[in-house]
């Protein structure tokens, strides 16, 4: 190993990109090289790691040939306060004057603990009716009305909320019928016994089958919802008409006649 402390040799090491960028930015600001900053950082770390301000050359510690730190610097002599005595370091309290051990005062008794003496008894003729810690209100002066009693307090210090009003009854459907809905198609009366009654061309998927190639397999549906029947188009190709207008969803009333392609379907509740 060379004994020249100023000799430098090229080294290779792995460094995080963000750390290298920081050194590069500092080097530009200080107008120096990155190698100089890295050497200074390694020198400071070696001093902190091995203590003192010694540098390492040839395996032996030597005092550096650099001027001592300025006054006020953390490493300057006398800038650090003297270490407290061993007993103060163990207890975590500052030492008392004269070097005597510092004895902490006894901790204050907590409210509600058994070590507290009971409160003094109320004097005769002056018993307190208010809760503990509160004095009774003075009597009102002659000629002035007495103040109203305070409102009862809840957990949050606010008066209790007013009682909730009962929920209004649910609104009745706009049009309800007591009778059973039936479909009259091709002279045949068919009762609607399901909440989703399907009308279409498919025999297996329809409750009312209409044999017409222009009718979709599931063309329309009679839906019972909230006490009311509705005629619903199920996305058919030729649609559902009422009064000459194509509809998507419409409530069913007594005697309504809907048209599916060339077929008329009448509804009755009687």
CSV table of N, CA and C in Angstrom, one decimal, residues 78-213:
chain,number,residue,atom,x,y,z
A,78,UNK,N,-15.4,22.7,22.6
A,78,UNK,CA,-16.2,23.5,23.5
A,78,UNK,C,-17.6,23.8,23.0
A,79,UNK,N,-17.9,23.4,21.7
A,79,UNK,CA,-19.3,23.7,21.2
A,79,UNK,C,-20.3,22.7,21.7
A,80,UNK,N,-19.8,21.6,22.1
A,80,UNK,CA,-20.8,20.6,22.6
A,80,UNK,C,-20.8,20.7,24.1
A,81,UNK,N,-22.0,20.6,24.7
A,81,UNK,CA,-22.1,20.6,26.2
A,81,UNK,C,-21.5,19.4,26.9
A,82,UNK,N,-21.0,19.6,28.1
A,82,UNK,CA,-20.4,18.4,28.8
A,82,UNK,C,-21.4,17.3,29.0
A,83,UNK,N,-21.0,16.1,29.0
A,83,UNK,CA,-21.9,15.0,29.3
A,83,UNK,C,-22.4,15.0,30.7
A,84,UNK,N,-23.7,14.8,30.9
A,84,UNK,CA,-24.2,14.8,32.3
A,84,UNK,C,-23.7,13.6,33.1
A,85,UNK,N,-23.8,13.6,34.4
A,85,UNK,CA,-23.3,12.5,35.2
A,85,UNK,C,-24.1,11.2,34.8
A,86,UNK,N,-23.5,10.1,35.3
A,86,UNK,CA,-24.1,8.8,34.9
A,86,UNK,C,-25.5,8.7,35.5
A,87,UNK,N,-25.7,9.1,36.8
A,87,UNK,CA,-27.0,9.0,37.4
A,87,UNK,C,-28.0,9.8,36.6
A,88,UNK,N,-27.7,11.0,36.2
A,88,UNK,CA,-28.7,11.8,35.4
A,88,UNK,C,-29.0,11.2,34.1
A,89,UNK,N,-27.9,10.6,33.4
A,89,UNK,CA,-28.2,10.0,32.2
A,89,UNK,C,-29.1,8.8,32.3
A,90,UNK,N,-29.0,8.1,33.4
A,90,UNK,CA,-29.9,6.9,33.6
A,90,UNK,C,-31.3,7.4,33.9
A,91,UNK,N,-31.5,8.4,34.7
A,91,UNK,CA,-32.8,8.8,35.0
A,91,UNK,C,-33.5,9.7,34.0
A,92,UNK,N,-32.7,10.3,33.1
A,92,UNK,CA,-33.2,11.2,32.1
A,92,UNK,C,-33.5,12.6,32.6
A,93,UNK,N,-33.0,13.0,33.8
A,93,UNK,CA,-33.3,14.3,34.4
A,93,UNK,C,-32.0,15.1,34.4
A,94,UNK,N,-32.0,16.4,34.4
A,94,UNK,CA,-30.8,17.3,34.5
A,94,UNK,C,-30.2,17.2,35.9
A,95,UNK,N,-28.9,17.3,36.0
A,95,UNK,CA,-28.3,17.2,37.3
A,95,UNK,C,-28.6,18.5,38.1
A,96,UNK,N,-28.7,18.3,39.4
A,96,UNK,CA,-28.9,19.5,40.3
A,96,UNK,C,-27.6,20.2,40.6
A,97,UNK,N,-27.6,21.5,41.0
A,97,UNK,CA,-26.4,22.2,41.3
A,97,UNK,C,-25.6,21.5,42.4
A,98,UNK,N,-24.3,21.5,42.3
A,98,UNK,CA,-23.4,20.8,43.3
A,98,UNK,C,-23.2,19.4,43.0
A,99,UNK,N,-23.8,18.8,41.9
A,99,UNK,CA,-23.5,17.4,41.6
A,99,UNK,C,-24.4,16.5,42.4
A,100,UNK,N,-25.2,16.9,43.2
A,100,UNK,CA,-26.1,16.0,44.0
A,100,UNK,C,-27.1,15.4,43.1
A,101,UNK,N,-27.5,14.2,43.4
A,101,UNK,CA,-28.5,13.6,42.5
A,101,UNK,C,-29.9,14.3,42.6
A,102,UNK,N,-30.5,14.4,41.5
A,102,UNK,CA,-31.8,15.1,41.4
A,102,UNK,C,-32.9,14.1,41.7
A,103,UNK,N,-33.7,14.4,42.7
A,103,UNK,CA,-34.8,13.6,43.1
A,103,UNK,C,-36.0,14.2,42.6
A,104,UNK,N,-36.7,13.5,41.7
A,104,UNK,CA,-38.0,14.0,41.1
A,104,UNK,C,-39.0,14.2,42.2
A,105,UNK,N,-39.9,15.2,42.1
A,105,UNK,CA,-41.0,15.3,43.1
A,105,UNK,C,-42.0,14.2,42.9
A,106,UNK,N,-42.8,13.9,43.9
A,106,UNK,CA,-43.8,12.8,43.8
A,106,UNK,C,-44.8,13.2,42.8
A,107,UNK,N,-45.3,12.2,42.0
A,107,UNK,CA,-46.3,12.6,41.0
A,107,UNK,C,-47.6,13.0,41.6
A,108,UNK,N,-48.3,14.0,40.9
A,108,UNK,CA,-49.6,14.5,41.5
A,108,UNK,C,-50.6,13.3,41.4
A,109,UNK,N,-51.4,13.3,42.5
A,109,UNK,CA,-52.4,12.2,42.5
A,109,UNK,C,-53.5,12.5,41.4
A,110,UNK,N,-53.8,11.5,40.8
A,110,UNK,CA,-54.9,11.6,39.7
A,110,UNK,C,-56.2,11.8,40.3
A,111,UNK,N,-57.1,12.5,39.5
A,111,UNK,CA,-58.4,12.7,40.0
A,111,UNK,C,-59.2,11.3,40.0
A,112,UNK,N,-59.8,11.1,41.1
A,112,UNK,CA,-60.6,9.8,41.2
A,112,UNK,C,-59.8,8.7,41.8
A,113,UNK,N,-58.5,8.9,42.1
A,113,UNK,CA,-57.7,7.8,42.7
A,113,UNK,C,-58.1,7.7,44.2
A,114,UNK,N,-57.7,6.5,44.8
A,114,UNK,CA,-58.1,6.2,46.2
A,114,UNK,C,-57.2,7.0,47.1
A,115,UNK,N,-56.1,7.6,46.7
A,115,UNK,CA,-55.2,8.3,47.6
A,115,UNK,C,-55.7,9.7,47.9
A,116,UNK,N,-56.6,10.2,47.2
A,116,UNK,CA,-57.1,11.6,47.5
A,116,UNK,C,-58.1,11.5,48.7
A,117,UNK,N,-58.0,12.5,49.5
A,117,UNK,CA,-58.9,12.6,50.7
A,117,UNK,C,-60.3,12.9,50.2
A,118,UNK,N,-61.3,12.4,50.9
A,118,UNK,CA,-62.7,12.7,50.5
A,118,UNK,C,-63.0,14.2,50.5
A,119,UNK,N,-63.9,14.7,49.7
A,119,UNK,CA,-64.2,16.2,49.8
A,119,UNK,C,-64.9,16.5,51.1
A,120,UNK,N,-64.6,17.8,51.5
A,120,UNK,CA,-65.2,18.2,52.8
A,120,UNK,C,-66.7,18.2,52.8
A,121,UNK,N,-67.3,17.8,53.9
A,121,UNK,CA,-68.7,17.8,54.0
A,121,UNK,C,-69.3,19.2,53.9
A,122,UNK,N,-70.5,19.2,53.2
A,122,UNK,CA,-71.2,20.5,53.1
A,122,UNK,C,-71.6,21.0,54.4
A,123,UNK,N,-71.5,22.3,54.6
A,123,UNK,CA,-71.9,23.0,55.8
A,123,UNK,C,-73.4,22.9,56.0
A,124,UNK,N,-73.8,22.9,57.2
A,124,UNK,CA,-75.2,22.8,57.5
A,124,UNK,C,-75.9,24.1,57.0
A,125,UNK,N,-77.1,23.9,56.3
A,125,UNK,CA,-77.8,25.0,55.8
A,125,UNK,C,-77.3,25.5,54.5
A,126,UNK,N,-76.2,24.9,53.9
A,126,UNK,CA,-75.7,25.4,52.7
A,126,UNK,C,-75.3,24.2,51.8
A,127,UNK,N,-76.2,23.2,51.8
A,127,UNK,CA,-75.9,22.0,51.0
A,127,UNK,C,-76.1,22.4,49.5
A,128,UNK,N,-75.2,21.8,48.7
A,128,UNK,CA,-75.2,22.1,47.3
A,128,UNK,C,-76.1,21.1,46.6
A,129,UNK,N,-77.0,21.6,45.7
A,129,UNK,CA,-77.8,20.8,44.9
A,129,UNK,C,-77.3,20.6,43.5
A,130,UNK,N,-76.3,21.4,43.1
A,130,UNK,CA,-75.7,21.3,41.8
A,130,UNK,C,-74.7,20.2,41.8
A,131,UNK,N,-74.3,19.6,40.6
A,131,UNK,CA,-73.3,18.6,40.5
A,131,UNK,C,-72.0,19.1,41.1
A,132,UNK,N,-71.0,18.2,41.3
A,132,UNK,CA,-69.8,18.5,41.9
A,132,UNK,C,-69.0,19.5,41.0
A,133,UNK,N,-68.4,20.5,41.5
A,133,UNK,CA,-67.7,21.5,40.7
A,133,UNK,C,-68.5,22.6,40.3
A,134,UNK,N,-69.8,22.6,40.5
A,134,UNK,CA,-70.6,23.7,40.1
A,134,UNK,C,-71.4,24.3,41.3
A,135,UNK,N,-71.5,25.6,41.4
A,135,UNK,CA,-72.2,26.3,42.5
A,135,UNK,C,-73.6,26.6,42.1
A,136,UNK,N,-74.5,26.5,43.1
A,136,UNK,CA,-75.9,26.8,42.7
A,136,UNK,C,-76.1,28.3,42.3
A,137,UNK,N,-77.1,28.5,41.5
A,137,UNK,CA,-77.3,29.9,41.0
A,137,UNK,C,-77.9,30.7,42.1
A,138,UNK,N,-77.6,32.0,42.3
A,138,UNK,CA,-78.1,32.8,43.3
A,138,UNK,C,-79.6,33.0,43.1
A,139,UNK,N,-80.3,33.2,44.2
A,139,UNK,CA,-81.8,33.4,44.1
A,139,UNK,C,-82.1,34.7,43.3
A,140,UNK,N,-83.2,34.8,42.5
A,140,UNK,CA,-83.5,36.0,41.8
A,140,UNK,C,-83.8,37.2,42.7
A,141,UNK,N,-83.5,38.4,42.3
A,141,UNK,CA,-83.7,39.6,43.1
A,141,UNK,C,-85.2,39.8,43.1
A,142,UNK,N,-85.7,40.5,44.1
A,142,UNK,CA,-87.1,40.9,44.2
A,142,UNK,C,-87.6,41.7,43.1
A,143,UNK,N,-88.7,41.4,42.5
A,143,UNK,CA,-89.3,42.1,41.4
A,143,UNK,C,-88.8,41.6,40.1
A,144,UNK,N,-88.0,40.6,40.0
A,144,UNK,CA,-87.5,40.1,38.7
A,144,UNK,C,-88.0,38.6,38.6
A,145,UNK,N,-88.5,38.2,37.4
A,145,UNK,CA,-89.0,36.9,37.3
A,145,UNK,C,-87.8,35.9,37.3
A,146,UNK,N,-88.1,34.7,37.8
A,146,UNK,CA,-87.1,33.7,37.9
A,146,UNK,C,-86.7,33.2,36.5
A,147,UNK,N,-85.4,32.9,36.2
A,147,UNK,CA,-85.0,32.4,34.8
A,147,UNK,C,-85.6,31.1,34.6
A,148,UNK,N,-85.8,30.7,33.3
A,148,UNK,CA,-86.4,29.4,33.0
A,148,UNK,C,-85.4,28.3,33.3
A,149,UNK,N,-85.8,27.1,33.6
A,149,UNK,CA,-84.9,26.0,34.0
A,149,UNK,C,-84.1,25.7,32.7
A,150,UNK,N,-82.8,25.2,33.0
A,150,UNK,CA,-81.9,24.9,31.8
A,150,UNK,C,-82.5,23.6,31.1
A,151,UNK,N,-82.2,23.6,29.8
A,151,UNK,CA,-82.6,22.4,29.0
A,151,UNK,C,-81.7,21.2,29.4
A,152,UNK,N,-82.3,20.0,29.4
A,152,UNK,CA,-81.5,18.8,29.7
A,152,UNK,C,-80.4,18.6,28.7
A,153,UNK,N,-79.3,18.2,29.1
A,153,UNK,CA,-78.1,18.1,28.2
A,153,UNK,C,-77.9,16.6,27.8
A,154,UNK,N,-77.5,16.4,26.6
A,154,UNK,CA,-77.2,15.1,26.1
A,154,UNK,C,-75.7,14.9,26.2
A,155,UNK,N,-75.2,13.8,25.6
A,155,UNK,CA,-73.7,13.6,25.7
A,155,UNK,C,-72.9,14.6,25.1
A,156,UNK,N,-73.4,15.3,24.0
A,156,UNK,CA,-72.6,16.3,23.3
A,156,UNK,C,-72.9,17.7,23.8
A,157,UNK,N,-73.6,17.9,24.9
A,157,UNK,CA,-73.9,19.2,25.4
A,157,UNK,C,-75.0,20.0,24.7
A,158,UNK,N,-75.8,19.3,23.8
A,158,UNK,CA,-76.8,19.9,23.0
A,158,UNK,C,-78.2,19.4,23.5
A,159,UNK,N,-79.2,20.2,23.3
A,159,UNK,CA,-80.6,19.7,23.7
A,159,UNK,C,-80.9,18.5,22.9
A,160,UNK,N,-81.7,17.6,23.4
A,160,UNK,CA,-82.1,16.4,22.6
A,160,UNK,C,-82.8,16.7,21.4
A,161,UNK,N,-82.6,16.0,20.3
A,161,UNK,CA,-83.3,16.3,19.0
A,161,UNK,C,-84.8,16.0,19.1
A,162,UNK,N,-85.6,16.8,18.4
A,162,UNK,CA,-87.0,16.5,18.4
A,162,UNK,C,-87.3,15.1,17.9
A,163,UNK,N,-88.4,14.6,18.4
A,163,UNK,CA,-88.9,13.3,18.0
A,163,UNK,C,-89.1,13.3,16.5
A,164,UNK,N,-88.7,12.2,15.9
A,164,UNK,CA,-88.9,12.0,14.5
A,164,UNK,C,-90.4,11.8,14.2
A,165,UNK,N,-90.8,12.5,13.1
A,165,UNK,CA,-92.1,12.3,12.6
A,165,UNK,C,-92.3,11.0,12.0
A,166,UNK,N,-93.5,10.4,12.1
A,166,UNK,CA,-93.7,9.1,11.5
A,166,UNK,C,-93.6,9.2,10.0
A,167,UNK,N,-93.1,8.2,9.3
A,167,UNK,CA,-92.9,8.2,7.9
A,167,UNK,C,-94.2,8.2,7.2
A,168,UNK,N,-94.4,9.0,6.2
A,168,UNK,CA,-95.7,9.0,5.5
A,168,UNK,C,-96.0,7.7,4.8
A,169,UNK,N,-97.2,7.3,4.7
A,169,UNK,CA,-97.6,6.0,4.1
A,169,UNK,C,-97.2,6.0,2.6
A,170,UNK,N,-96.8,4.9,2.1
A,170,UNK,CA,-96.4,4.8,0.7
A,170,UNK,C,-97.6,5.3,-0.2
A,171,UNK,N,-97.2,6.0,-1.3
A,171,UNK,CA,-98.2,6.5,-2.2
A,171,UNK,C,-98.9,5.4,-2.9
A,172,UNK,N,-100.2,5.5,-3.1
A,172,UNK,CA,-100.9,4.5,-3.7
A,172,UNK,C,-100.7,4.5,-5.2
A,173,UNK,N,-100.7,3.4,-5.9
A,173,UNK,CA,-100.5,3.5,-7.4
A,173,UNK,C,-101.5,4.4,-8.1
A,174,UNK,N,-101.1,5.0,-9.2
A,174,UNK,CA,-102.0,5.9,-9.9
A,174,UNK,C,-103.2,5.2,-10.4
A,175,UNK,N,-103.1,3.9,-10.6
A,175,UNK,CA,-104.3,3.2,-11.2
A,175,UNK,C,-104.2,1.8,-10.7
A,176,UNK,N,-105.0,1.4,-9.8
A,176,UNK,CA,-105.0,0.0,-9.3
A,176,UNK,C,-106.4,-0.6,-9.6
A,177,UNK,N,-106.4,-1.9,-9.9
A,177,UNK,CA,-107.6,-2.6,-10.2
A,177,UNK,C,-107.7,-3.8,-9.3
A,178,UNK,N,-108.8,-4.1,-8.8
A,178,UNK,CA,-109.1,-5.2,-8.0
A,178,UNK,C,-109.2,-6.5,-8.8
A,179,UNK,N,-109.7,-6.4,-10.1
A,179,UNK,CA,-109.9,-7.6,-10.9
A,179,UNK,C,-108.6,-8.2,-11.4
A,180,UNK,N,-108.8,-9.3,-12.0
A,180,UNK,CA,-107.7,-10.0,-12.7
A,180,UNK,C,-107.5,-9.6,-14.1
A,181,UNK,N,-106.3,-9.2,-14.5
A,181,UNK,CA,-106.0,-8.8,-15.9
A,181,UNK,C,-106.0,-10.0,-16.8
A,182,UNK,N,-106.7,-9.8,-17.9
A,182,UNK,CA,-106.7,-10.9,-18.9
A,182,UNK,C,-106.4,-10.3,-20.3
A,183,UNK,N,-105.9,-11.1,-21.2
A,183,UNK,CA,-105.6,-10.8,-22.6
A,183,UNK,C,-106.7,-11.4,-23.5
A,184,UNK,N,-107.3,-10.7,-24.4
A,184,UNK,CA,-108.2,-11.2,-25.3
A,184,UNK,C,-107.5,-11.2,-26.7
A,185,UNK,N,-107.2,-12.4,-27.2
A,185,UNK,CA,-106.5,-12.5,-28.5
A,185,UNK,C,-107.1,-13.5,-29.4
A,186,UNK,N,-107.5,-13.2,-30.6
A,186,UNK,CA,-108.1,-14.1,-31.5
A,186,UNK,C,-109.3,-14.8,-30.9
A,187,UNK,N,-110.1,-14.0,-30.2
A,187,UNK,CA,-111.4,-14.6,-29.6
A,187,UNK,C,-111.1,-15.4,-28.4
A,188,UNK,N,-109.9,-15.5,-27.9
A,188,UNK,CA,-109.6,-16.3,-26.7
A,188,UNK,C,-109.2,-15.4,-25.5
A,189,UNK,N,-109.7,-15.7,-24.4
A,189,UNK,CA,-109.4,-14.9,-23.2
A,189,UNK,C,-108.3,-15.7,-22.4
A,190,UNK,N,-107.2,-15.0,-22.2
A,190,UNK,CA,-106.0,-15.6,-21.5
A,190,UNK,C,-105.7,-14.8,-20.2
A,191,UNK,N,-105.9,-15.4,-19.0
A,191,UNK,CA,-105.6,-14.6,-17.8
A,191,UNK,C,-104.0,-14.5,-17.6
A,192,UNK,N,-103.6,-13.3,-17.1
A,192,UNK,CA,-102.2,-13.0,-16.8
A,192,UNK,C,-102.0,-13.5,-15.4
A,193,UNK,N,-101.3,-14.6,-15.2
A,193,UNK,CA,-101.0,-15.2,-13.9
A,193,UNK,C,-99.6,-15.0,-13.4
A,194,UNK,N,-98.8,-14.2,-14.1
A,194,UNK,CA,-97.4,-14.1,-13.8
A,194,UNK,C,-97.0,-12.6,-13.7
A,195,UNK,N,-96.0,-12.3,-13.0
A,195,UNK,CA,-95.5,-10.9,-13.0
A,195,UNK,C,-94.8,-10.5,-14.2
A,196,UNK,N,-94.3,-11.4,-15.0
A,196,UNK,CA,-93.6,-11.2,-16.3
A,196,UNK,C,-94.2,-12.1,-17.3
A,197,UNK,N,-95.2,-11.7,-18.0
A,197,UNK,CA,-95.9,-12.5,-19.0
A,197,UNK,C,-95.4,-12.1,-20.4
A,198,UNK,N,-94.7,-13.1,-21.1
A,198,UNK,CA,-94.0,-12.8,-22.3
A,198,UNK,C,-94.9,-13.1,-23.5
A,199,UNK,N,-94.9,-12.3,-24.5
A,199,UNK,CA,-95.6,-12.5,-25.7
A,199,UNK,C,-94.6,-12.5,-26.9
A,200,UNK,N,-94.6,-13.6,-27.7
A,200,UNK,CA,-93.7,-13.7,-28.8
A,200,UNK,C,-93.9,-14.9,-29.7
A,201,UNK,N,-93.0,-15.1,-30.6
A,201,UNK,CA,-93.1,-16.2,-31.6
A,201,UNK,C,-92.6,-17.5,-31.0
A,202,UNK,N,-91.7,-17.5,-30.1
A,202,UNK,CA,-91.1,-18.7,-29.6
A,202,UNK,C,-92.0,-19.5,-28.7
A,203,UNK,N,-92.2,-20.8,-29.0
A,203,UNK,CA,-93.1,-21.6,-28.2
A,203,UNK,C,-92.5,-21.9,-26.8
A,204,UNK,N,-91.2,-22.1,-26.7
A,204,UNK,CA,-90.6,-22.4,-25.4
A,204,UNK,C,-90.4,-21.2,-24.5
A,205,UNK,N,-90.2,-20.0,-25.1
A,205,UNK,CA,-89.8,-18.8,-24.4
A,205,UNK,C,-91.0,-17.8,-24.2
A,206,UNK,N,-92.2,-18.2,-24.7
A,206,UNK,CA,-93.3,-17.2,-24.6
A,206,UNK,C,-94.5,-17.8,-23.8
A,207,UNK,N,-95.2,-17.0,-23.1
A,207,UNK,CA,-96.5,-17.4,-22.5
A,207,UNK,C,-97.7,-17.3,-23.4
A,208,UNK,N,-97.6,-16.3,-24.4
A,208,UNK,CA,-98.6,-16.2,-25.4
A,208,UNK,C,-97.9,-16.3,-26.7
A,209,UNK,N,-98.1,-17.3,-27.5
A,209,UNK,CA,-97.4,-17.5,-28.8
A,209,UNK,C,-98.2,-17.0,-29.9
A,210,UNK,N,-97.6,-16.2,-30.8
A,210,UNK,CA,-98.2,-15.6,-32.0
A,210,UNK,C,-97.4,-16.2,-33.2
A,211,UNK,N,-98.0,-17.0,-34.0
A,211,UNK,CA,-97.3,-17.6,-35.1
A,211,UNK,C,-97.3,-16.6,-36.3
A,212,UNK,N,-96.2,-15.9,-36.3
A,212,UNK,CA,-96.0,-14.9,-37.4
A,212,UNK,C,-94.5,-14.6,-37.5
A,213,UNK,N,-93.9,-14.8,-38.7
A,213,UNK,CA,-92.4,-14.6,-38.8
A,213,UNK,C,-92.0,-13.2,-38.5
